[in-house]
PDB file of C-alpha atoms in Angstrom:
ATOM      1  CA  MET A   1      34.816 -99.487  72.134  1.00 51.00           C
ATOM      2  CA  SER A   2      31.041 -98.991  71.986  1.00 51.00           C
ATOM      3  CA  SER A   3      29.334 -97.278  69.071  1.00 51.00           C
ATOM      4  CA  VAL A   4      28.482 -94.327  71.345  1.00 50.00           C
ATOM      5  CA  GLN A   5      32.148 -93.897  72.275  1.00 55.00           C
ATOM      6  CA  GLN A   6      33.186 -94.265  68.650  1.00 55.00           C
ATOM      7  CA  SER A   7      30.668 -91.642  67.596  1.00 52.00           C
ATOM      8  CA  ASP A   8      31.838 -89.229  70.330  1.00 57.00           C
ATOM      9  CA  GLN A   9      35.485 -89.722  69.355  1.00 63.00           C
ATOM     10  CA  ILE A  10      34.802 -89.157  65.670  1.00 53.00           C
ATOM     11  CA  MET A  11      32.774 -86.018  66.427  1.00 55.00           C
ATOM     12  CA  HIS A  12      35.561 -84.709  68.678  1.00 55.00           C
ATOM     13  CA  GLU A  13      38.175 -85.264  65.954  1.00 57.00           C
ATOM     14  CA  ALA A  14      35.952 -83.575  63.366  1.00 50.00           C
ATOM     15  CA  LYS A  15      35.541 -80.518  65.615  1.00 54.00           C
ATOM     16  CA  GLN A  16      39.298 -80.377  66.155  1.00 56.00           C
ATOM     17  CA  ALA A  17      39.907 -80.544  62.404  1.00 51.00           C
ATOM     18  CA  LEU A  18      37.522 -77.665  61.746  1.00 48.00           C
ATOM     19  CA  SER A  19      39.030 -75.697  64.635  1.00 48.00           C
ATOM     20  CA  ARG A  20      42.539 -76.104  63.199  1.00 50.00           C
ATOM     21  CA  GLN A  21      41.356 -74.819  59.843  1.00 46.00           C
ATOM     22  CA  VAL A  22      39.659 -71.779  61.377  1.00 42.00           C
ATOM     23  CA  GLN A  23      42.697 -70.944  63.517  1.00 43.00           C
ATOM     24  CA  ASN A  24      45.228 -71.522  60.722  1.00 57.00           C
ATOM     25  CA  ARG A  25      47.197 -68.297  60.720  1.00 72.00           C
ATOM     26  CA  SER A  26      46.851 -66.116  57.639  1.00 87.00           C
ATOM     27  CA  ILE A  27      49.299 -63.406  56.599  1.00 89.00           C
ATOM     28  CA  GLY A  28      46.684 -61.450  54.686  1.00 89.00           C
ATOM     29  CA  MET A  29      42.999 -60.845  54.157  1.00 91.00           C
ATOM     30  CA  LYS A  30      42.964 -62.383  50.681  1.00 91.00           C
ATOM     31  CA  SER A  31      44.295 -65.759  51.794  1.00 91.00           C
ATOM     32  CA  ARG A  32      41.906 -65.627  54.750  1.00 91.00           C
ATOM     33  CA  ALA A  33      39.015 -65.062  52.341  1.00 92.00           C
ATOM     34  CA  LEU A  34      40.035 -68.045  50.201  1.00 92.00           C
ATOM     35  CA  LYS A  35      40.291 -70.222  53.314  1.00 90.00           C
ATOM     36  CA  ARG A  36      36.909 -69.000  54.515  1.00 90.00           C
ATOM     37  CA  THR A  37      35.339 -69.953  51.181  1.00 93.00           C
ATOM     38  CA  HIS A  38      36.938 -73.395  51.429  1.00 90.00           C
ATOM     39  CA  PHE A  39      35.711 -73.746  55.015  1.00 88.00           C
ATOM     40  CA  TRP A  40      32.110 -72.899  54.131  1.00 92.00           C
ATOM     41  CA  LYS A  41      32.184 -75.382  51.279  1.00 93.00           C
ATOM     42  CA  LYS A  42      33.231 -78.023  53.808  1.00 90.00           C
ATOM     43  CA  LEU A  43      30.343 -77.094  56.072  1.00 90.00           C
ATOM     44  CA  GLY A  44      27.974 -77.307  53.109  1.00 94.00           C
ATOM     45  CA  ARG A  45      29.188 -80.809  52.269  1.00 94.00           C
ATOM     46  CA  MET A  46      28.827 -81.799  55.924  1.00 92.00           C
ATOM     47  CA  ALA A  47      25.248 -80.509  56.010  1.00 94.00           C
ATOM     48  CA  ILE A  48      24.328 -82.287  52.758  1.00 95.00           C
ATOM     49  CA  ALA A  49      25.885 -85.569  53.944  1.00 93.00           C
ATOM     50  CA  THR A  50      24.119 -85.350  57.311  1.00 94.00           C
ATOM     51  CA  GLY A  51      20.794 -84.609  55.642  1.00 95.00           C
ATOM     52  CA  ALA A  52      21.219 -87.483  53.187  1.00 95.00           C
ATOM     53  CA  ILE A  53      22.005 -89.958  55.984  1.00 94.00           C
ATOM     54  CA  LEU A  54      19.050 -88.840  58.091  1.00 93.00           C
ATOM     55  CA  VAL A  55      16.660 -88.987  55.145  1.00 94.00           C
ATOM     56  CA  GLY A  56      17.975 -92.430  54.228  1.00 93.00           C
ATOM     57  CA  ALA A  57      17.576 -93.615  57.806  1.00 92.00           C
ATOM     58  CA  GLY A  58      14.032 -92.251  57.864  1.00 92.00           C
ATOM     59  CA  VAL A  59      13.125 -94.073  54.651  1.00 93.00           C
ATOM     60  CA  ILE A  60      14.607 -97.335  55.930  1.00 91.00           C
ATOM     61  CA  GLY A  61      12.831 -96.874  59.261  1.00 90.00           C
ATOM     62  CA  THR A  62       9.524 -96.413  57.460  1.00 91.00           C
ATOM     63  CA  ILE A  63      10.038 -99.529  55.358  1.00 91.00           C
ATOM     64  CA  ILE A  64      11.011-101.802  58.251  1.00 88.00           C
ATOM     65  CA  ASN A  65       8.661-100.139  60.731  1.00 86.00           C
ATOM     66  CA  GLY A  66      11.296 -98.498  62.903  1.00 84.00           C
ATOM     67  CA  LEU A  67      15.074 -98.547  63.141  1.00 84.00           C
ATOM     68  CA  GLY A  68      15.348 -99.679  66.706  1.00 88.00           C
ATOM     69  CA  PHE A  69      18.197 -98.828  69.050  1.00 86.00           C
ATOM     70  CA  ALA A  70      20.851-100.450  66.849  1.00 87.00           C
ATOM     71  CA  GLY A  71      19.618 -98.560  63.793  1.00 89.00           C
ATOM     72  CA  VAL A  72      19.638 -95.225  65.629  1.00 88.00           C
ATOM     73  CA  MET A  73      23.190 -95.857  66.857  1.00 89.00           C
ATOM     74  CA  ALA A  74      24.305 -96.886  63.361  1.00 90.00           C
ATOM     75  CA  THR A  75      22.785 -93.681  61.976  1.00 91.00           C
ATOM     76  CA  GLY A  76      24.581 -91.595  64.580  1.00 89.00           C
ATOM     77  CA  LEU A  77      27.858 -93.323  63.794  1.00 91.00           C
ATOM     78  CA  ALA A  78      27.358 -92.786  60.060  1.00 92.00           C
ATOM     79  CA  VAL A  79      26.680 -89.066  60.634  1.00 90.00           C
ATOM     80  CA  ALA A  80      29.771 -88.748  62.828  1.00 89.00           C
ATOM     81  CA  ALA A  81      31.912 -90.538  60.244  1.00 90.00           C
ATOM     82  CA  ALA A  82      30.614 -88.311  57.437  1.00 90.00           C
ATOM     83  CA  LEU A  83      31.336 -85.189  59.483  1.00 89.00           C
ATOM     84  CA  TYR A  84      34.862 -86.424  60.186  1.00 87.00           C
ATOM     85  CA  VAL A  85      35.554 -87.152  56.521  1.00 88.00           C
ATOM     86  CA  PHE A  86      34.244 -83.832  55.240  1.00 87.00           C
ATOM     87  CA  ALA A  87      35.944 -81.874  58.034  1.00 84.00           C
ATOM     88  CA  ASN A  88      39.309 -83.250  56.944  1.00 86.00           C
ATOM     89  CA  PHE A  89      38.881 -83.676  53.190  1.00 85.00           C
ATOM     90  CA  PRO A  90      39.401 -82.287  50.696  1.00 88.00           C
ATOM     91  CA  LYS A  91      42.428 -80.404  51.972  1.00 87.00           C
ATOM     92  CA  MET A  92      42.966 -76.876  50.721  1.00 88.00           C
ATOM     93  CA  LYS A  93      45.637 -77.109  48.045  1.00 90.00           C
ATOM     94  CA  VAL A  94      48.753 -74.989  48.386  1.00 92.00           C
ATOM     95  CA  PRO A  95      49.541 -73.463  44.967  1.00 94.00           C
ATOM     96  CA  ARG A  96      52.722 -74.673  43.296  1.00 94.00           C
ATOM     97  CA  ALA A  97      55.423 -72.024  42.958  1.00 94.00           C
ATOM     98  CA  GLU A  98      55.687 -72.563  39.190  1.00 93.00           C
ATOM     99  CA  ASN A  99      51.937 -71.965  38.767  1.00 94.00           C
ATOM    100  CA  LEU A 100      51.694 -68.658  40.629  1.00 94.00           C
ATOM    101  CA  SER A 101      52.574 -66.550  37.596  1.00 91.00           C
ATOM    102  CA  ARG A 102      49.646 -68.142  35.703  1.00 92.00           C
ATOM    103  CA  GLU A 103      46.978 -67.440  38.326  1.00 93.00           C
ATOM    104  CA  LYS A 104      44.195 -65.034  37.414  1.00 92.00           C
ATOM    105  CA  LEU A 105      44.826 -61.510  38.627  1.00 93.00           C
ATOM    106  CA  ASP A 106      41.772 -61.462  40.887  1.00 92.00           C
ATOM    107  CA  VAL A 107      43.132 -64.382  42.964  1.00 94.00           C
ATOM    108  CA  LEU A 108      46.883 -63.857  42.495  1.00 95.00           C
ATOM    109  CA  ALA A 109      47.328 -62.025  45.807  1.00 95.00           C
ATOM    110  CA  GLY A 110      45.386 -64.611  47.820  1.00 95.00           C
ATOM    111  CA  LYS A 111      47.078 -67.610  46.180  1.00 95.00           C
ATOM    112  CA  THR A 112      50.498 -66.036  46.711  1.00 96.00           C
ATOM    113  CA  GLU A 113      49.692 -65.435  50.370  1.00 96.00           C
ATOM    114  CA  ILE A 114      48.650 -69.073  50.812  1.00 95.00           C
ATOM    115  CA  TRP A 115      51.906 -70.207  49.192  1.00 96.00           C
ATOM    116  CA  LEU A 116      53.927 -67.874  51.441  1.00 96.00           C
ATOM    117  CA  GLU A 117      52.151 -69.212  54.533  1.00 94.00           C
ATOM    118  CA  ALA A 118      53.273 -72.723  53.608  1.00 94.00           C
ATOM    119  CA  GLN A 119      56.901 -71.553  53.257  1.00 95.00           C
ATOM    120  CA  ARG A 120      56.937 -69.382  56.375  1.00 94.00           C
ATOM    121  CA  PRO A 121      57.784 -72.104  58.965  1.00 92.00           C
ATOM    122  CA  ALA A 122      60.987 -72.982  57.077  1.00 93.00           C
ATOM    123  CA  LEU A 123      62.277 -69.389  56.985  1.00 95.00           C
ATOM    124  CA  PRO A 124      64.487 -67.623  59.533  1.00 95.00           C
ATOM    125  CA  ALA A 125      62.675 -65.269  61.914  1.00 94.00           C
ATOM    126  CA  PRO A 126      63.600 -61.970  60.151  1.00 95.00           C
ATOM    127  CA  ALA A 127      62.429 -63.384  56.802  1.00 96.00           C
ATOM    128  CA  ALA A 128      59.201 -64.726  58.337  1.00 94.00           C
ATOM    129  CA  THR A 129      58.456 -61.230  59.670  1.00 94.00           C
ATOM    130  CA  LEU A 130      59.012 -59.774  56.202  1.00 95.00           C
ATOM    131  CA  VAL A 131      56.659 -62.387  54.725  1.00 96.00           C
ATOM    132  CA  ASP A 132      53.965 -61.024  57.051  1.00 94.00           C
ATOM    133  CA  GLY A 133      54.666 -57.538  55.682  1.00 94.00           C
ATOM    134  CA  ILE A 134      54.447 -58.801  52.107  1.00 96.00           C
ATOM    135  CA  GLY A 135      51.027 -60.222  52.962  1.00 95.00           C
ATOM    136  CA  VAL A 136      49.920 -56.710  53.956  1.00 93.00           C
ATOM    137  CA  GLN A 137      51.320 -55.272  50.717  1.00 93.00           C
ATOM    138  CA  LEU A 138      49.583 -57.947  48.637  1.00 95.00           C
ATOM    139  CA  ASP A 139      46.287 -57.061  50.314  1.00 93.00           C
ATOM    140  CA  ALA A 140      46.856 -53.435  49.290  1.00 90.00           C
ATOM    141  CA  LEU A 141      47.713 -54.473  45.721  1.00 92.00           C
ATOM    142  CA  ALA A 142      44.767 -56.862  45.289  1.00 92.00           C
ATOM    143  CA  PRO A 143      42.039 -54.230  44.623  1.00 90.00           C
ATOM    144  CA  GLN A 144      44.232 -52.692  41.920  1.00 87.00           C
ATOM    145  CA  LEU A 145      44.750 -56.074  40.263  1.00 89.00           C
ATOM    146  CA  GLN A 146      41.005 -56.620  40.014  1.00 86.00           C
ATOM    147  CA  ARG A 147      40.767 -53.539  37.783  1.00 84.00           C
ATOM    148  CA  LEU A 148      43.715 -54.448  35.555  1.00 86.00           C
ATOM    149  CA  ASP A 149      43.311 -55.977  32.144  1.00 86.00           C
ATOM    150  CA  GLU A 150      45.210 -59.264  31.858  1.00 86.00           C
ATOM    151  CA  ARG A 151      46.844 -57.975  28.663  1.00 85.00           C
ATOM    152  CA  GLU A 152      48.222 -54.754  30.118  1.00 84.00           C
ATOM    153  CA  PRO A 153      51.992 -54.438  30.615  1.00 82.00           C
ATOM    154  CA  ALA A 154      51.364 -53.677  34.300  1.00 84.00           C
ATOM    155  CA  ALA A 155      49.736 -57.091  34.721  1.00 87.00           C
ATOM    156  CA  MET A 156      52.778 -58.760  33.199  1.00 88.00           C
ATOM    157  CA  GLU A 157      55.119 -56.901  35.536  1.00 87.00           C
ATOM    158  CA  VAL A 158      53.066 -57.821  38.588  1.00 91.00           C
ATOM    159  CA  ARG A 159      53.121 -61.474  37.552  1.00 92.00           C
ATOM    160  CA  LYS A 160      56.879 -61.295  37.056  1.00 91.00           C
ATOM    161  CA  LEU A 161      57.511 -59.807  40.484  1.00 93.00           C
ATOM    162  CA  VAL A 162      54.924 -61.688  42.561  1.00 94.00           C
ATOM    163  CA  GLY A 163      54.605 -64.906  40.577  1.00 93.00           C
ATOM    164  CA  GLU A 164      58.225 -65.422  39.527  1.00 93.00           C
ATOM    165  CA  HIS A 165      60.861 -63.453  41.441  1.00 94.00           C
ATOM    166  CA  LEU A 166      59.266 -63.857  44.879  1.00 96.00           C
ATOM    167  CA  PRO A 167      58.920 -67.670  44.718  1.00 95.00           C
ATOM    168  CA  GLU A 168      62.330 -67.999  43.031  1.00 95.00           C
ATOM    169  CA  LEU A 169      63.935 -66.089  45.886  1.00 95.00           C
ATOM    170  CA  ILE A 170      62.373 -68.271  48.593  1.00 96.00           C
ATOM    171  CA  THR A 171      62.699 -71.634  46.840  1.00 96.00           C
ATOM    172  CA  GLY A 172      66.320 -70.822  46.019  1.00 94.00           C
ATOM    173  CA  PHE A 173      67.025 -70.201  49.682  1.00 96.00           C
ATOM    174  CA  ARG A 174      65.211 -73.358  50.785  1.00 95.00           C
ATOM    175  CA  ARG A 175      67.328 -75.474  48.455  1.00 95.00           C
ATOM    176  CA  ILE A 176      70.424 -74.489  50.420  1.00 94.00           C
ATOM    177  CA  PRO A 177      71.278 -77.014  53.161  1.00 94.00           C
ATOM    178  CA  PRO A 178      70.464 -75.573  56.621  1.00 92.00           C
ATOM    179  CA  HIS A 179      74.087 -75.723  57.801  1.00 91.00           C
ATOM    180  CA  LEU A 180      75.124 -73.476  54.883  1.00 92.00           C
ATOM    181  CA  GLN A 181      72.370 -70.871  55.214  1.00 93.00           C
ATOM    182  CA  LYS A 182      74.395 -68.842  57.700  1.00 92.00           C
ATOM    183  CA  GLU A 183      77.723 -69.344  55.947  1.00 92.00           C
ATOM    184  CA  GLU A 184      79.130 -66.183  54.395  1.00 91.00           C
ATOM    185  CA  ARG A 185      79.762 -66.239  50.674  1.00 83.00           C
ATOM    186  CA  ASN A 186      80.850 -63.151  48.690  1.00 83.00           C
ATOM    187  CA  GLY A 187      80.424 -60.967  51.757  1.00 87.00           C
ATOM    188  CA  ARG A 188      76.853 -62.037  52.588  1.00 91.00           C
ATOM    189  CA  THR A 189      75.149 -65.120  53.986  1.00 94.00           C
ATOM    190  CA  PRO A 190      72.187 -66.715  52.174  1.00 94.00           C
ATOM    191  CA  GLU A 191      69.975 -65.593  55.070  1.00 95.00           C
ATOM    192  CA  GLU A 192      71.085 -61.985  54.562  1.00 95.00           C
ATOM    193  CA  GLN A 193      70.469 -62.283  50.836  1.00 94.00           C
ATOM    194  CA  LEU A 194      66.984 -63.651  51.491  1.00 95.00           C
ATOM    195  CA  VAL A 195      66.120 -60.850  53.917  1.00 95.00           C
ATOM    196  CA  GLY A 196      67.480 -58.203  51.546  1.00 94.00           C
ATOM    197  CA  GLY A 197      65.532 -59.644  48.638  1.00 94.00           C
ATOM    198  CA  LEU A 198      62.279 -59.817  50.583  1.00 96.00           C
ATOM    199  CA  LYS A 199      62.698 -56.189  51.677  1.00 94.00           C
ATOM    200  CA  THR A 200      63.160 -55.119  48.060  1.00 93.00           C
ATOM    201  CA  ILE A 201      60.140 -57.105  46.880  1.00 94.00           C
ATOM    202  CA  GLU A 202      58.001 -55.668  49.675  1.00 94.00           C
ATOM    203  CA  GLN A 203      58.970 -52.155  48.554  1.00 91.00           C
ATOM    204  CA  GLU A 204      58.332 -52.986  44.907  1.00 91.00           C
ATOM    205  CA  ILE A 205      54.835 -54.326  45.631  1.00 92.00           C
ATOM    206  CA  ASP A 206      54.032 -51.112  47.496  1.00 90.00           C
ATOM    207  CA  THR A 207      55.363 -49.047  44.583  1.00 88.00           C
ATOM    208  CA  MET A 208      53.276 -51.021  42.086  1.00 86.00           C
ATOM    209  CA  ALA A 209      50.100 -50.610  44.133  1.00 85.00           C
ATOM    210  CA  ARG A 210      50.628 -46.849  44.349  1.00 83.00           C
ATOM    211  CA  LYS A 211      51.412 -46.411  40.662  1.00 81.00           C
ATOM    212  CA  ILE A 212      48.447 -48.515  39.506  1.00 82.00           C
ATOM    213  CA  ALA A 213      46.177 -46.582  41.895  1.00 76.00           C
ATOM    214  CA  ASN A 214      47.462 -43.310  40.463  1.00 76.00           C
ATOM    215  CA  GLY A 215      46.978 -44.484  36.884  1.00 70.00           C
ATOM    216  CA  GLU A 216      50.711 -44.368  36.169  1.00 64.00           C
ATOM    217  CA  LEU A 217      50.677 -47.585  34.159  1.00 55.00           C
ATOM    218  CA  ASP A 218      53.208 -46.275  31.654  1.00 57.00           C
ATOM    219  CA  GLN A 219      55.770 -45.949  34.482  1.00 58.00           C
ATOM    220  CA  LEU A 220      55.368 -49.507  35.702  1.00 54.00           C
ATOM    221  CA  ALA A 221      58.338 -51.083  33.945  1.00 52.00           C
ATOM    222  CA  VAL A 222      59.860 -52.954  36.867  1.00 49.00           C
ATOM    223  CA  ARG A 223      63.177 -51.406  37.821  1.00 53.00           C
ATOM    224  CA  GLU A 224      66.328 -53.435  37.493  1.00 48.00           C
ATOM    225  CA  ARG A 225      67.270 -52.996  41.144  1.00 54.00           C
ATOM    226  CA  TYR A 226      65.133 -55.882  42.358  1.00 54.00           C
ATOM    227  CA  LEU A 227      67.095 -58.119  40.003  1.00 53.00           C
ATOM    228  CA  GLU A 228      69.994 -57.413  42.377  1.00 56.00           C
ATOM    229  CA  LEU A 229      68.307 -59.564  45.013  1.00 53.00           C
ATOM    230  CA  LYS A 230      71.210 -62.003  44.691  1.00 51.00           C
ATOM    231  CA  TYR A 231      68.926 -64.991  45.021  1.00 51.00           C
ATOM    232  CA  GLN A 232      70.806 -66.584  42.130  1.00 52.00           C
ATOM    233  CA  PRO A 233      74.133 -66.498  43.988  1.00 47.00           C
ATOM    234  CA  ALA A 234      72.270 -67.871  47.017  1.00 51.00           C
ATOM    235  CA  GLU A 235      71.087 -70.821  44.938  1.00 49.00           C
ATOM    236  CA  THR A 236      74.630 -71.672  43.904  1.00 46.00           C
ATOM    237  CA  ALA A 237      75.945 -71.386  47.442  1.00 47.00           C
ATOM    238  CA  GLU A 238      75.050 -75.013  48.203  1.00 47.00           C
TER     239      GLU A 238
END
């Protein structure tokens, strides 16, 4: 393969990589904003790398009195390779479930949405639809979280619901072997338990957003009913 063909192929793959990142489906505006920030950082690195290569090639060309055809092609190949590398790396990290409860409040909604997007393909269709709805609710909650003090009881309750109970529900379901996810146990299947739990969490997030917006922080002790999600029985249904 000639250097021109190699350069064209590398450029094509770099464009595809960037296109995949742009088109990567988001369930909420906050995760989309975090991805956009990551994307622009990639473009910045690509621009810096391209500039550095061109400046270096110019300096070398000045010293040796011209690069010649081979030098120009080598420069083009180096630019294409740099664009490919920075279009693909570094990858945007998916938060770990156990770390969500420790995220700062101003990014908790976005990080949770990114984590949910990574889990979504492994969930049954009704649960995946509810995950989309939770993304909407997290977007509504996010502005309220930015005004909360980290030490307030409301912040602790939000972390418990969004950073602990939500990931526990989904990871508990995913630990169940696929052939048992539709098997009834104690009157309900794990899939039904998952859907019921996600519905409850979606409602709770909406309730929290409304109460924080209305200044009802003293009423934000999370109600015991969402502890009836039955994700713990689902975990032991394996």
